[in-house]
CSV table of C-alpha atoms in Angstrom, one decimal:
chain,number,residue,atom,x,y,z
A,1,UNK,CA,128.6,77.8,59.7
A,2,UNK,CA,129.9,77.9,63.0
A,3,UNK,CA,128.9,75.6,65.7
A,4,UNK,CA,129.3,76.1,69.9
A,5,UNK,CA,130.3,73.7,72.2
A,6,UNK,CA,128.7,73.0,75.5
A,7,UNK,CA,129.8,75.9,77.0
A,8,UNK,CA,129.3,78.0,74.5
A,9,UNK,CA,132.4,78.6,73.1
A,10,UNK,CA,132.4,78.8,69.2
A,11,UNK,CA,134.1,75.7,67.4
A,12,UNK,CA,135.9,76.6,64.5
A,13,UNK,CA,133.7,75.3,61.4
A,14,UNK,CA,136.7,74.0,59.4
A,15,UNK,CA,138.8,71.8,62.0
A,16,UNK,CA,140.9,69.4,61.0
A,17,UNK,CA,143.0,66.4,62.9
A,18,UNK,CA,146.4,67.2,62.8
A,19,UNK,CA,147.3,64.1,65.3
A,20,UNK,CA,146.3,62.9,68.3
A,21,UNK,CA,147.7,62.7,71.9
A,22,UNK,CA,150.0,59.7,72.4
A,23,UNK,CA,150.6,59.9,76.6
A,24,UNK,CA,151.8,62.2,78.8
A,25,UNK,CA,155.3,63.8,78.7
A,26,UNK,CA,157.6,64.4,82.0
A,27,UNK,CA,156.2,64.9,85.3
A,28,UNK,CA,154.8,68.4,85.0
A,29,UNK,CA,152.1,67.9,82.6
A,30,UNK,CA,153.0,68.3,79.2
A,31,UNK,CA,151.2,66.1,76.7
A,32,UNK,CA,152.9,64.0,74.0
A,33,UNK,CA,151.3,64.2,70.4
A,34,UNK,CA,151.6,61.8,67.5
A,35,UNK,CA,151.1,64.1,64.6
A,36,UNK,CA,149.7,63.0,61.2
A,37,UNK,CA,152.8,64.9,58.9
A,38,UNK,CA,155.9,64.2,59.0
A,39,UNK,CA,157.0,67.9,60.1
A,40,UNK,CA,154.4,68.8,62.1
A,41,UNK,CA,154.5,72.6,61.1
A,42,UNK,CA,150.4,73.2,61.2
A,43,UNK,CA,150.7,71.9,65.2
A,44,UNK,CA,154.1,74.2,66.0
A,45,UNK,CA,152.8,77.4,64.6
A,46,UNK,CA,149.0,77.5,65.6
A,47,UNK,CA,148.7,77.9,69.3
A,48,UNK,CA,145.4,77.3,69.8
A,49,UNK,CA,144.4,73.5,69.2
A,50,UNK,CA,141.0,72.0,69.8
A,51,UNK,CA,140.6,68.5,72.0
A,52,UNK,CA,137.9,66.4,71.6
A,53,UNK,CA,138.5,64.8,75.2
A,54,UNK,CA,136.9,65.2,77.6
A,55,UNK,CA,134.1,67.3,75.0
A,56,UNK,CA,135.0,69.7,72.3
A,57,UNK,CA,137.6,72.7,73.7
A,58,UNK,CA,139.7,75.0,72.7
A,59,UNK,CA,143.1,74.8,74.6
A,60,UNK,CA,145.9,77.3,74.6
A,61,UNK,CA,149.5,76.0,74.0
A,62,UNK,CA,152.4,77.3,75.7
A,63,UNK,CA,155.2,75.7,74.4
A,64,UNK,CA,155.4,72.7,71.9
A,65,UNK,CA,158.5,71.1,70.2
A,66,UNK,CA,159.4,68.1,68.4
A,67,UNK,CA,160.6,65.5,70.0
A,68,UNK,CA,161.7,62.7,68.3
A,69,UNK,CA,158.1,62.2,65.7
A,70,UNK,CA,156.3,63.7,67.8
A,71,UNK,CA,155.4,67.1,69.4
A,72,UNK,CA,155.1,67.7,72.7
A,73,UNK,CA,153.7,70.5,74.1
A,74,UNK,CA,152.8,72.4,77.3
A,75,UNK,CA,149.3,73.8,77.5
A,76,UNK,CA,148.7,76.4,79.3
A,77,UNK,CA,146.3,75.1,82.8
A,78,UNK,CA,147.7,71.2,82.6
A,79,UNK,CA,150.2,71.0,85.5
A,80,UNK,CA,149.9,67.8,86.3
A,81,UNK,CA,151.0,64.7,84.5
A,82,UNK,CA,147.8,62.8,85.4
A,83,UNK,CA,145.5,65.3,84.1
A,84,UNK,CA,147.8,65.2,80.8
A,85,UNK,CA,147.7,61.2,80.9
A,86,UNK,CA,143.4,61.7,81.4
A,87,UNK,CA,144.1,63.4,77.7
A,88,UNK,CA,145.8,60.3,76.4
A,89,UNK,CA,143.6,58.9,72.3
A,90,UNK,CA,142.6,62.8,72.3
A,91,UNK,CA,141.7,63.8,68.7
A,92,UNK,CA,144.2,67.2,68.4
A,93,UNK,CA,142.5,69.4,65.9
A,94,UNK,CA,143.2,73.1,64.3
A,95,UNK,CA,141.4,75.0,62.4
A,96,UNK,CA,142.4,74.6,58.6
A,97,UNK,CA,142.7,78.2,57.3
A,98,UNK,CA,145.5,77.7,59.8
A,99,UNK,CA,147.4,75.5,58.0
A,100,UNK,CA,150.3,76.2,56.1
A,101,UNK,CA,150.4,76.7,52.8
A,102,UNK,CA,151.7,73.8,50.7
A,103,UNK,CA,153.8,73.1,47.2
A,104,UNK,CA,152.0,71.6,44.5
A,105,UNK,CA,152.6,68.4,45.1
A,106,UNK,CA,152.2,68.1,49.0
A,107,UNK,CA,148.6,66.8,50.6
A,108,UNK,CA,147.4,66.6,53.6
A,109,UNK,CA,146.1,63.9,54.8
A,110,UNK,CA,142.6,65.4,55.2
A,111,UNK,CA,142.5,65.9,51.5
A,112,UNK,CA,143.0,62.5,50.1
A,113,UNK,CA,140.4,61.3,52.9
A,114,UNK,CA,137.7,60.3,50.8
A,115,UNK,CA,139.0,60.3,47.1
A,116,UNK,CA,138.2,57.5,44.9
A,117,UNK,CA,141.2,55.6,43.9
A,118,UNK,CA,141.8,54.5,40.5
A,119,UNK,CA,144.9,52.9,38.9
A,120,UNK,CA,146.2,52.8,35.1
A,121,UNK,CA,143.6,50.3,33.6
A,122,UNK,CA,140.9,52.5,34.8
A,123,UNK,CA,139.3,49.8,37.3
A,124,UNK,CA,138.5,51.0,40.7
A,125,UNK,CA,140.0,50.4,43.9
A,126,UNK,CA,137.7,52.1,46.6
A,127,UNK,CA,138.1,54.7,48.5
A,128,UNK,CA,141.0,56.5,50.7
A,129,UNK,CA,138.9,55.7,54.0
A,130,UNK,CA,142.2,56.1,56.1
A,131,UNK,CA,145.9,57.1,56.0
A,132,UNK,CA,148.5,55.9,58.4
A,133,UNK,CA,152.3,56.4,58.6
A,134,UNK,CA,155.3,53.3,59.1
A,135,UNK,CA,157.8,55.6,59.5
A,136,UNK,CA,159.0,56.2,56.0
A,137,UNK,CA,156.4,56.6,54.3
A,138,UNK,CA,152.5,57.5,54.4
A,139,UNK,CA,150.4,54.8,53.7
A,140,UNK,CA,146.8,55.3,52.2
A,141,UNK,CA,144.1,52.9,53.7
A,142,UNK,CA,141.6,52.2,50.8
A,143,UNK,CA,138.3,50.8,51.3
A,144,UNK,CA,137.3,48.9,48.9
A,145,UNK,CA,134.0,49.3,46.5
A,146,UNK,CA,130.7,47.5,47.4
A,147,UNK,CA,129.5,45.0,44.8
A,148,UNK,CA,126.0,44.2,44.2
A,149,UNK,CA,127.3,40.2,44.0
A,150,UNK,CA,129.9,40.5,46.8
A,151,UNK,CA,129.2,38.4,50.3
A,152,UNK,CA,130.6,38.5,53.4
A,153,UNK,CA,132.9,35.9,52.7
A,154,UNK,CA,133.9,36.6,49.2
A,155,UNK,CA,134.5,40.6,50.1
A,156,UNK,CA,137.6,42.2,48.8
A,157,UNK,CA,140.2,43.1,51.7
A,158,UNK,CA,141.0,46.7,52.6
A,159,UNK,CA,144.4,47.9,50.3
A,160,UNK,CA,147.2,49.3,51.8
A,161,UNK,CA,149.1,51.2,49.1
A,162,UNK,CA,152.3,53.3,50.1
A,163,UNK,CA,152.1,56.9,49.3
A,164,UNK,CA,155.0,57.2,47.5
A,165,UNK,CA,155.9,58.4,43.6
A,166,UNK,CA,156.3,54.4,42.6
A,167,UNK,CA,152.7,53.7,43.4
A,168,UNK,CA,150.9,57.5,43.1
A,169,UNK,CA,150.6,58.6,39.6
A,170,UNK,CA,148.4,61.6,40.1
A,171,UNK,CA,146.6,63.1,42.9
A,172,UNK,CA,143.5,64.9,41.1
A,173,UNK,CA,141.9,67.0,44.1
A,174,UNK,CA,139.3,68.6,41.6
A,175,UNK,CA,138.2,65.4,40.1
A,176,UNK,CA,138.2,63.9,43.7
A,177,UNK,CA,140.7,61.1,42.4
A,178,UNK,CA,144.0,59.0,42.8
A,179,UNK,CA,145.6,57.4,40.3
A,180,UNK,CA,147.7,54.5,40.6
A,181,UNK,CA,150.3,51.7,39.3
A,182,UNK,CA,148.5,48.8,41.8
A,183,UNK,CA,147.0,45.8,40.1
A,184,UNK,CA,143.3,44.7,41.5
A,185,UNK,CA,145.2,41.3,42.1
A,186,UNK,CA,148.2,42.9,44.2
């Protein structure tokens, strides 16, 4: 199913966030992107990303390169470095049969959004609500599972497990699962 825009342009029906924009870049209205990999290939080969600032839009890209983490890019009507600042918290989206095609064991983040997570001893852990990065290392934000006798007070905390061989046993996209080595107590 594909959806339009307020103008009528057709949005892509399988968009993904590859990042987001970070700030402006130099003076001449390039745009600085934090992406969500590490490499960044799905933002420097597809040159057509879709902003969700100021409304859903398609936007041509006329350069981009990394720079440091992140990409930066010039899009093609953005001249001005305020208009790229008006950009800045911009979700940065592409459409996913864009995306390069990965080994076995590499994910992107949009696929382990929403797996349930598991570890060895078979008790749950929640669910991937969330990934972020420190640099190193991706880190999966799970949301822990609603109990029928949990309160407020007494209600697990959000896990933050690193996304790292150590910690990930398996990553069963079928099954919509991860398994783990993380105790409930850790």
């Amino acid at each position: 199913m594909t959806v339009k825009n307020a103008s009528g342009v057709q949005v892509p029906d399988d968009l993904a966030q590859v990042g987001f924009v970070y700030g402006a870049y130099g003076v001449a209205g390039w745009v600085r992107i934090r992406p969500f990999s590490e490499d960044a290939d799905a933002l420097l080969r597809v040159k057509t990303w879709w902003l969700d600032k100021p409304g859903v839009h398609d936007v041509d890209v006329k350069h981009s390169k990394m720079h440091g983490g992140d990409v930066v890019a010039q899009i093609i009507g953005i001249t001005d470095r305020n208009v790229a600042e008006a950009l800045k918290g911009a979700a940065v989206s592409i459409p996913r049969s864009r995306f390069p095609v990965l080994s076995d064991d590499e994910f992107y983040w949009a696929d382990l959004i929403g797996l349930e997570v598991e570890n060895l001893q078979g008790e749950h852990l929640g669910t991937v609500s969330d990934m972020m990065s420190n640099g190193p290392q991706s880190i999966l934000r799970i949301t822990p599972a609603a109990t029928a006798e949990a309160v407020p007070e007494d209600a697990a905390q959000e896990r933050l497990i690193p996304f790292v061989d150590a910690y990930v046993i398996k990553v069963d996209k079928a099954a919509k699962k991860i398994i783990v080595d993380w105790g409930l107590d850790y």
